[in-house]
Amino acid sequence: MSEAATAQTARATIGDSEFDRDTAVIRRAPGVYDTELSAGWTVLGAVNGGYLLAVLGRALADALPHGDPFSVSAHYLTASRPGPAVVRTDVVRTGRSLSTGTASLFQYDDQGQEVERIRVLASYGDLDALPDDVRTTAEPPALPPMDQCFGPQTASDIRLPSGGPGPVPGGSAIADRLMLKLDPSTLGWALGAPSGKGEMRSWFGLADGRDADPLALLLAVDALPPTAFEIGLSGWVPTVELTVHVRCRPAPGPLRVSITTRNLAGGFLEEDAEVWDSADRLVAQSRQLASVRLG
């Protein structure tokens, strides 16, 4: 198959939404994909970690015989920049119900040297083939209705309703591409009175109305403001490692995301996320280790 035909085949799986276009990968050769990291998915100038995970997740969905991410573990090695990148994948094992692969994203630095930005180990399967049996003690987060929650209005700020103090620190370019409606009980940081509880909850969706799929879940777990804000910290909280478990294909409609941090020590904190769909199903879970810039 010619290079042009291969690229056309890879593009054929991409939808019309901005998320699909900006996570698109073009197969250059078996296991090698070209992509363009969009500046539209940055946080304080840095490319969002969940967006990066979705880009590598799309490459693995093409490289592996199974198309749905089940478990994805990523180590963030150096900060990614908007612009061209290459994803290289390797099939580690294939089985009847699961296949496992690795993926790394590379960019060139200012000296023209290739630098690895992120490395992923993932297991993929078929979510539609999973049994329906569910036994859980988990419960969806109790969120106020959307019209009682707060959302970003522009790429540069988050504005509170009438009577609030105005722009809230923490806005970013990614805000224009998401539908976030934050639980007011987790927004003490925006009023200068963080609760100290390390909690963040929000309704979540894509701004263009595209329903979430398994790749969008990889974004959802890392799309809210950092829980560090509610602990009383500010500034960038870069991800060191992020593991996501996708449990089932989400039903159409907005998602609910709940993230908690219980321990900050030695300049690092953990964030545990749960993502629930409109059918009250736990569709994804994650844990990440993040570095905190103290002082």
GROMACS .gro file of C-alpha atoms in nm:
model
  295
    1MET     CA    1   0.000   0.000   0.000
    2SER     CA    2   0.133   0.347  -0.087
    3GLU     CA    3   0.210   0.603   0.183
    4ALA     CA    4  -0.081   0.820   0.062
    5ALA     CA    5  -0.322   0.525   0.075
    6THR     CA    6  -0.201   0.431   0.424
    7ALA     CA    7  -0.253   0.787   0.548
    8GLN     CA    8  -0.602   0.795   0.396
    9THR     CA    9  -0.688   0.467   0.574
   10ALA     CA   10  -0.574   0.607   0.907
   11ARG     CA   11  -0.775   0.927   0.856
   12ALA     CA   12  -1.088   0.731   0.772
   13THR     CA   13  -1.142   0.646   1.140
   14ILE     CA   14  -1.138   1.011   1.249
   15GLY     CA   15  -1.465   1.195   1.309
   16ASP     CA   16  -1.551   1.559   1.250
   17SER     CA   17  -1.516   1.684   1.608
   18GLU     CA   18  -1.225   1.900   1.717
   19PHE     CA   19  -1.115   1.631   1.961
   20ASP     CA   20  -1.100   1.374   1.682
   21ARG     CA   21  -0.910   1.604   1.450
   22ASP     CA   22  -0.662   1.714   1.715
   23THR     CA   23  -0.588   1.357   1.830
   24ALA     CA   24  -0.554   1.224   1.474
   25VAL     CA   25  -0.252   1.010   1.392
   26ILE     CA   26  -0.132   0.930   1.040
   27ARG     CA   27   0.032   0.592   0.988
   28ARG     CA   28   0.368   0.653   0.821
   29ALA     CA   29   0.488   0.293   0.850
   30PRO     CA   30   0.387  -0.011   1.057
   31GLY     CA   31   0.392   0.104   1.419
   32VAL     CA   32   0.499   0.463   1.334
   33TYR     CA   33   0.253   0.755   1.335
   34ASP     CA   34   0.282   1.125   1.267
   35THR     CA   35   0.069   1.370   1.462
   36GLU     CA   36   0.037   1.741   1.532
   37LEU     CA   37  -0.012   1.840   1.896
   38SER     CA   38  -0.261   2.125   1.904
   39ALA     CA   39  -0.205   2.441   2.109
   40GLY     CA   40  -0.579   2.428   2.181
   41TRP     CA   41  -0.529   2.161   2.448
   42THR     CA   42  -0.274   2.340   2.665
   43VAL     CA   43  -0.283   2.430   3.033
   44LEU     CA   44  -0.075   2.736   3.123
   45GLY     CA   45   0.118   2.673   2.801
   46ALA     CA   46   0.181   2.302   2.864
   47VAL     CA   47   0.007   2.032   2.659
   48ASN     CA   48  -0.255   1.860   2.877
   49GLY     CA   49  -0.162   1.508   2.990
   50GLY     CA   50  -0.504   1.358   2.925
   51TYR     CA   51  -0.503   1.494   2.569
   52LEU     CA   52  -0.157   1.339   2.515
   53LEU     CA   53  -0.288   1.008   2.647
   54ALA     CA   54  -0.574   1.020   2.396
   55VAL     CA   55  -0.328   1.079   2.109
   56LEU     CA   56  -0.117   0.777   2.205
   57GLY     CA   57  -0.434   0.581   2.277
   58ARG     CA   58  -0.555   0.641   1.923
   59ALA     CA   59  -0.224   0.518   1.780
   60LEU     CA   60  -0.244   0.201   1.992
   61ALA     CA   61  -0.603   0.141   1.882
   62ASP     CA   62  -0.474   0.129   1.525
   63ALA     CA   63  -0.163  -0.077   1.602
   64LEU     CA   64  -0.327  -0.345   1.820
   65PRO     CA   65  -0.584  -0.606   1.712
   66HIS     CA   66  -0.825  -0.482   1.982
   67GLY     CA   67  -0.965  -0.129   1.963
   68ASP     CA   68  -1.068  -0.030   2.317
   69PRO     CA   69  -0.830   0.079   2.597
   70PHE     CA   70  -0.876  -0.124   2.914
   71SER     CA   71  -0.572  -0.019   3.117
   72VAL     CA   72  -0.330   0.255   3.015
   73SER     CA   73  -0.025   0.355   3.222
   74ALA     CA   74   0.179   0.656   3.116
   75HIS     CA   75   0.504   0.809   3.241
   76TYR     CA   76   0.551   1.174   3.148
   77LEU     CA   77   0.924   1.218   3.085
   78THR     CA   78   0.957   1.571   2.947
   79ALA     CA   79   0.708   1.851   2.879
   80SER     CA   80   0.539   1.823   2.538
   81ARG     CA   81   0.499   2.127   2.314
   82PRO     CA   82   0.237   2.211   2.054
   83GLY     CA   83   0.361   2.110   1.710
   84PRO     CA   84   0.472   1.801   1.519
   85ALA     CA   85   0.538   1.473   1.701
   86VAL     CA   86   0.598   1.109   1.619
   87VAL     CA   87   0.438   0.814   1.800
   88ARG     CA   88   0.614   0.479   1.786
   89THR     CA   89   0.423   0.169   1.896
   90ASP     CA   90   0.521  -0.191   1.962
   91VAL     CA   91   0.292  -0.493   2.000
   92VAL     CA   92   0.401  -0.683   2.312
   93ARG     CA   93   0.140  -0.959   2.319
   94THR     CA   94  -0.186  -1.050   2.150
   95GLY     CA   95  -0.450  -1.284   2.290
   96ARG     CA   96  -0.812  -1.371   2.234
   97SER     CA   97  -0.959  -1.107   2.466
   98LEU     CA   98  -0.666  -0.873   2.539
   99SER     CA   99  -0.368  -0.734   2.354
  100THR     CA  100  -0.084  -0.536   2.508
  101GLY     CA  101   0.139  -0.276   2.350
  102THR     CA  102   0.372   0.014   2.419
  103ALA     CA  103   0.376   0.362   2.268
  104SER     CA  104   0.615   0.655   2.299
  105LEU     CA  105   0.576   1.010   2.173
  106PHE     CA  106   0.884   1.196   2.045
  107GLN     CA  107   0.955   1.557   1.950
  108TYR     CA  108   1.266   1.751   1.854
  109ASP     CA  109   1.421   1.994   2.103
  110ASP     CA  110   1.576   2.333   2.020
  111GLN     CA  111   1.905   2.164   1.932
  112GLY     CA  112   1.739   1.933   1.681
  113GLN     CA  113   1.772   1.626   1.905
  114GLU     CA  114   1.485   1.380   1.928
  115VAL     CA  115   1.341   1.369   2.281
  116GLU     CA  116   1.097   1.118   2.425
  117ARG     CA  117   0.809   1.302   2.591
  118ILE     CA  118   0.580   1.024   2.719
  119ARG     CA  119   0.592   0.644   2.735
  120VAL     CA  120   0.283   0.423   2.766
  121LEU     CA  121   0.215   0.057   2.841
  122ALA     CA  122  -0.145  -0.042   2.767
  123SER     CA  123  -0.383  -0.338   2.744
  124TYR     CA  124  -0.666  -0.322   2.490
  125GLY     CA  125  -0.978  -0.534   2.441
  126ASP     CA  126  -1.341  -0.516   2.330
  127LEU     CA  127  -1.562  -0.328   2.577
  128ASP     CA  128  -1.876  -0.450   2.403
  129ALA     CA  129  -1.779  -0.813   2.476
  130LEU     CA  130  -1.765  -0.766   2.854
  131PRO     CA  131  -2.030  -0.938   3.072
  132ASP     CA  132  -2.308  -0.726   3.221
  133ASP     CA  133  -2.254  -0.845   3.581
  134VAL     CA  134  -2.171  -0.547   3.809
  135ARG     CA  135  -2.112  -0.573   4.185
  136THR     CA  136  -1.994  -0.249   4.341
  137THR     CA  137  -2.011  -0.032   4.649
  138ALA     CA  138  -1.913   0.276   4.448
  139GLU     CA  139  -2.169   0.553   4.413
  140PRO     CA  140  -2.182   0.841   4.164
  141PRO     CA  141  -2.087   1.185   4.299
  142ALA     CA  142  -2.371   1.406   4.415
  143LEU     CA  143  -2.339   1.708   4.185
  144PRO     CA  144  -2.576   2.005   4.174
  145PRO     CA  145  -2.766   2.057   3.847
  146MET     CA  146  -2.552   2.208   3.571
  147ASP     CA  147  -2.722   2.547   3.595
  148GLN     CA  148  -2.603   2.567   3.957
  149CYS     CA  149  -2.242   2.490   3.869
  150PHE     CA  150  -1.968   2.716   3.734
  151GLY     CA  151  -1.796   2.685   3.398
  152PRO     CA  152  -1.513   2.850   3.205
  153GLN     CA  153  -1.625   3.129   2.977
  154THR     CA  154  -1.305   3.202   2.785
  155ALA     CA  155  -0.964   3.047   2.731
  156SER     CA  156  -0.808   3.282   2.984
  157ASP     CA  157  -1.039   3.275   3.283
  158ILE     CA  158  -1.318   3.106   3.471
  159ARG     CA  159  -1.592   3.349   3.567
  160LEU     CA  160  -1.824   3.308   3.859
  161PRO     CA  161  -2.192   3.405   3.835
  162SER     CA  162  -2.320   3.755   3.895
  163GLY     CA  163  -2.195   3.887   4.226
  164GLY     CA  164  -1.879   3.676   4.223
  165PRO     CA  165  -1.529   3.823   4.224
  166GLY     CA  166  -1.478   3.790   3.845
  167PRO     CA  167  -1.193   3.609   3.672
  168VAL     CA  168  -1.060   3.303   3.851
  169PRO     CA  169  -0.696   3.190   3.813
  170GLY     CA  170  -0.639   2.859   3.640
  171GLY     CA  171  -0.805   2.912   3.301
  172SER     CA  172  -0.633   2.778   2.992
  173ALA     CA  173  -0.676   2.719   2.619
  174ILE     CA  174  -0.827   2.377   2.685
  175ALA     CA  175  -1.126   2.548   2.852
  176ASP     CA  176  -1.266   2.650   2.513
  177ARG     CA  177  -1.278   2.285   2.404
  178LEU     CA  178  -1.449   2.143   2.708
  179MET     CA  179  -1.788   2.168   2.872
  180LEU     CA  180  -1.694   2.190   3.240
  181LYS     CA  181  -1.946   2.277   3.509
  182LEU     CA  182  -1.764   2.276   3.842
  183ASP     CA  183  -1.932   2.191   4.171
  184PRO     CA  184  -1.938   2.515   4.375
  185SER     CA  185  -1.851   2.323   4.692
  186THR     CA  186  -1.508   2.248   4.539
  187LEU     CA  187  -1.441   2.606   4.429
  188GLY     CA  188  -1.326   2.763   4.754
  189TRP     CA  189  -0.987   2.821   4.592
  190ALA     CA  190  -1.154   3.052   4.338
  191LEU     CA  191  -1.281   3.272   4.621
  192GLY     CA  192  -0.952   3.278   4.811
  193ALA     CA  193  -1.084   3.031   5.070
  194PRO     CA  194  -0.973   2.678   4.975
  195SER     CA  195  -1.141   2.406   5.179
  196GLY     CA  196  -0.823   2.206   5.238
  197LYS     CA  197  -1.010   1.887   5.142
  198GLY     CA  198  -0.836   1.822   4.809
  199GLU     CA  199  -1.157   1.756   4.613
  200MET     CA  200  -1.271   1.860   4.266
  201ARG     CA  201  -1.601   1.762   4.101
  202SER     CA  202  -1.751   1.863   3.770
  203TRP     CA  203  -1.987   1.782   3.489
  204PHE     CA  204  -1.777   1.706   3.182
  205GLY     CA  205  -1.824   1.700   2.808
  206LEU     CA  206  -1.669   1.822   2.484
  207ALA     CA  207  -1.769   2.176   2.388
  208ASP     CA  208  -1.877   2.078   2.036
  209GLY     CA  209  -2.130   1.829   2.174
  210ARG     CA  210  -1.946   1.511   2.070
  211ASP     CA  211  -2.041   1.229   2.307
  212ALA     CA  212  -1.761   1.070   2.504
  213ASP     CA  213  -1.605   0.743   2.389
  214PRO     CA  214  -1.324   0.540   2.551
  215LEU     CA  215  -1.054   0.774   2.413
  216ALA     CA  216  -1.237   1.078   2.552
  217LEU     CA  217  -1.234   0.908   2.893
  218LEU     CA  218  -0.853   0.922   2.883
  219LEU     CA  219  -0.891   1.300   2.857
  220ALA     CA  220  -1.168   1.331   3.116
  221VAL     CA  221  -0.962   1.197   3.408
  222ASP     CA  222  -0.708   1.479   3.367
  223ALA     CA  223  -0.922   1.772   3.252
  224LEU     CA  224  -1.036   1.935   3.577
  225PRO     CA  225  -0.845   2.203   3.772
  226PRO     CA  226  -0.589   2.043   4.006
  227THR     CA  227  -0.709   1.930   4.348
  228ALA     CA  228  -0.399   2.112   4.476
  229PHE     CA  229  -0.598   2.435   4.438
  230GLU     CA  230  -0.839   2.322   4.711
  231ILE     CA  231  -0.543   2.232   4.933
  232GLY     CA  232  -0.433   2.595   4.910
  233LEU     CA  233  -0.163   2.568   4.644
  234SER     CA  234  -0.143   2.738   4.306
  235GLY     CA  235   0.053   2.701   3.985
  236TRP     CA  236   0.145   2.412   3.761
  237VAL     CA  237   0.105   2.056   3.895
  238PRO     CA  238   0.280   1.841   3.631
  239THR     CA  239   0.188   1.474   3.601
  240VAL     CA  240   0.463   1.221   3.668
  241GLU     CA  241   0.262   0.902   3.613
  242LEU     CA  242  -0.101   0.840   3.520
  243THR     CA  243  -0.286   0.507   3.506
  244VAL     CA  244  -0.640   0.489   3.366
  245HIS     CA  245  -0.881   0.194   3.380
  246VAL     CA  246  -1.167   0.211   3.130
  247ARG     CA  247  -1.455  -0.002   3.263
  248CYS     CA  248  -1.724   0.031   2.996
  249ARG     CA  249  -1.831   0.236   2.696
  250PRO     CA  250  -2.007   0.552   2.823
  251ALA     CA  251  -2.371   0.620   2.747
  252PRO     CA  252  -2.451   0.939   2.552
  253GLY     CA  253  -2.477   1.254   2.758
  254PRO     CA  254  -2.261   1.448   3.003
  255LEU     CA  255  -2.019   1.272   3.236
  256ARG     CA  256  -1.957   1.339   3.603
  257VAL     CA  257  -1.596   1.348   3.721
  258SER     CA  258  -1.485   1.332   4.084
  259ILE     CA  259  -1.119   1.370   4.181
  260THR     CA  260  -0.969   1.349   4.532
  261THR     CA  261  -0.628   1.389   4.690
  262ARG     CA  262  -0.566   1.248   5.038
  263ASN     CA  263  -0.192   1.288   5.077
  264LEU     CA  264   0.063   1.552   4.981
  265ALA     CA  265   0.414   1.469   5.099
  266GLY     CA  266   0.766   1.531   4.978
  267GLY     CA  267   0.647   1.760   4.699
  268PHE     CA  268   0.420   1.496   4.540
  269LEU     CA  269   0.048   1.424   4.560
  270GLU     CA  270  -0.186   1.160   4.420
  271GLU     CA  271  -0.514   1.225   4.241
  272ASP     CA  272  -0.778   0.951   4.230
  273ALA     CA  273  -1.047   1.008   3.968
  274GLU     CA  274  -1.382   0.843   3.898
  275VAL     CA  275  -1.585   0.909   3.583
  276TRP     CA  276  -1.958   0.831   3.577
  277ASP     CA  277  -2.188   0.837   3.275
  278SER     CA  278  -2.550   0.947   3.232
  279ALA     CA  279  -2.666   0.592   3.314
  280ASP     CA  280  -2.498   0.608   3.659
  281ARG     CA  281  -2.224   0.365   3.557
  282LEU     CA  282  -1.863   0.396   3.668
  283VAL     CA  283  -1.701   0.410   3.323
  284ALA     CA  284  -1.341   0.500   3.413
  285GLN     CA  285  -1.106   0.525   3.710
  286SER     CA  286  -0.757   0.665   3.738
  287ARG     CA  287  -0.472   0.742   3.972
  288GLN     CA  288  -0.192   0.982   3.899
  289LEU     CA  289   0.119   1.099   4.079
  290ALA     CA  290   0.188   1.469   4.031
  291SER     CA  291   0.468   1.701   4.132
  292VAL     CA  292   0.382   2.010   4.334
  293ARG     CA  293   0.583   2.328   4.298
  294LEU     CA  294   0.597   2.450   4.657
  295GLY     CA  295   0.695   2.794   4.771
   0.00000   0.00000   0.00000
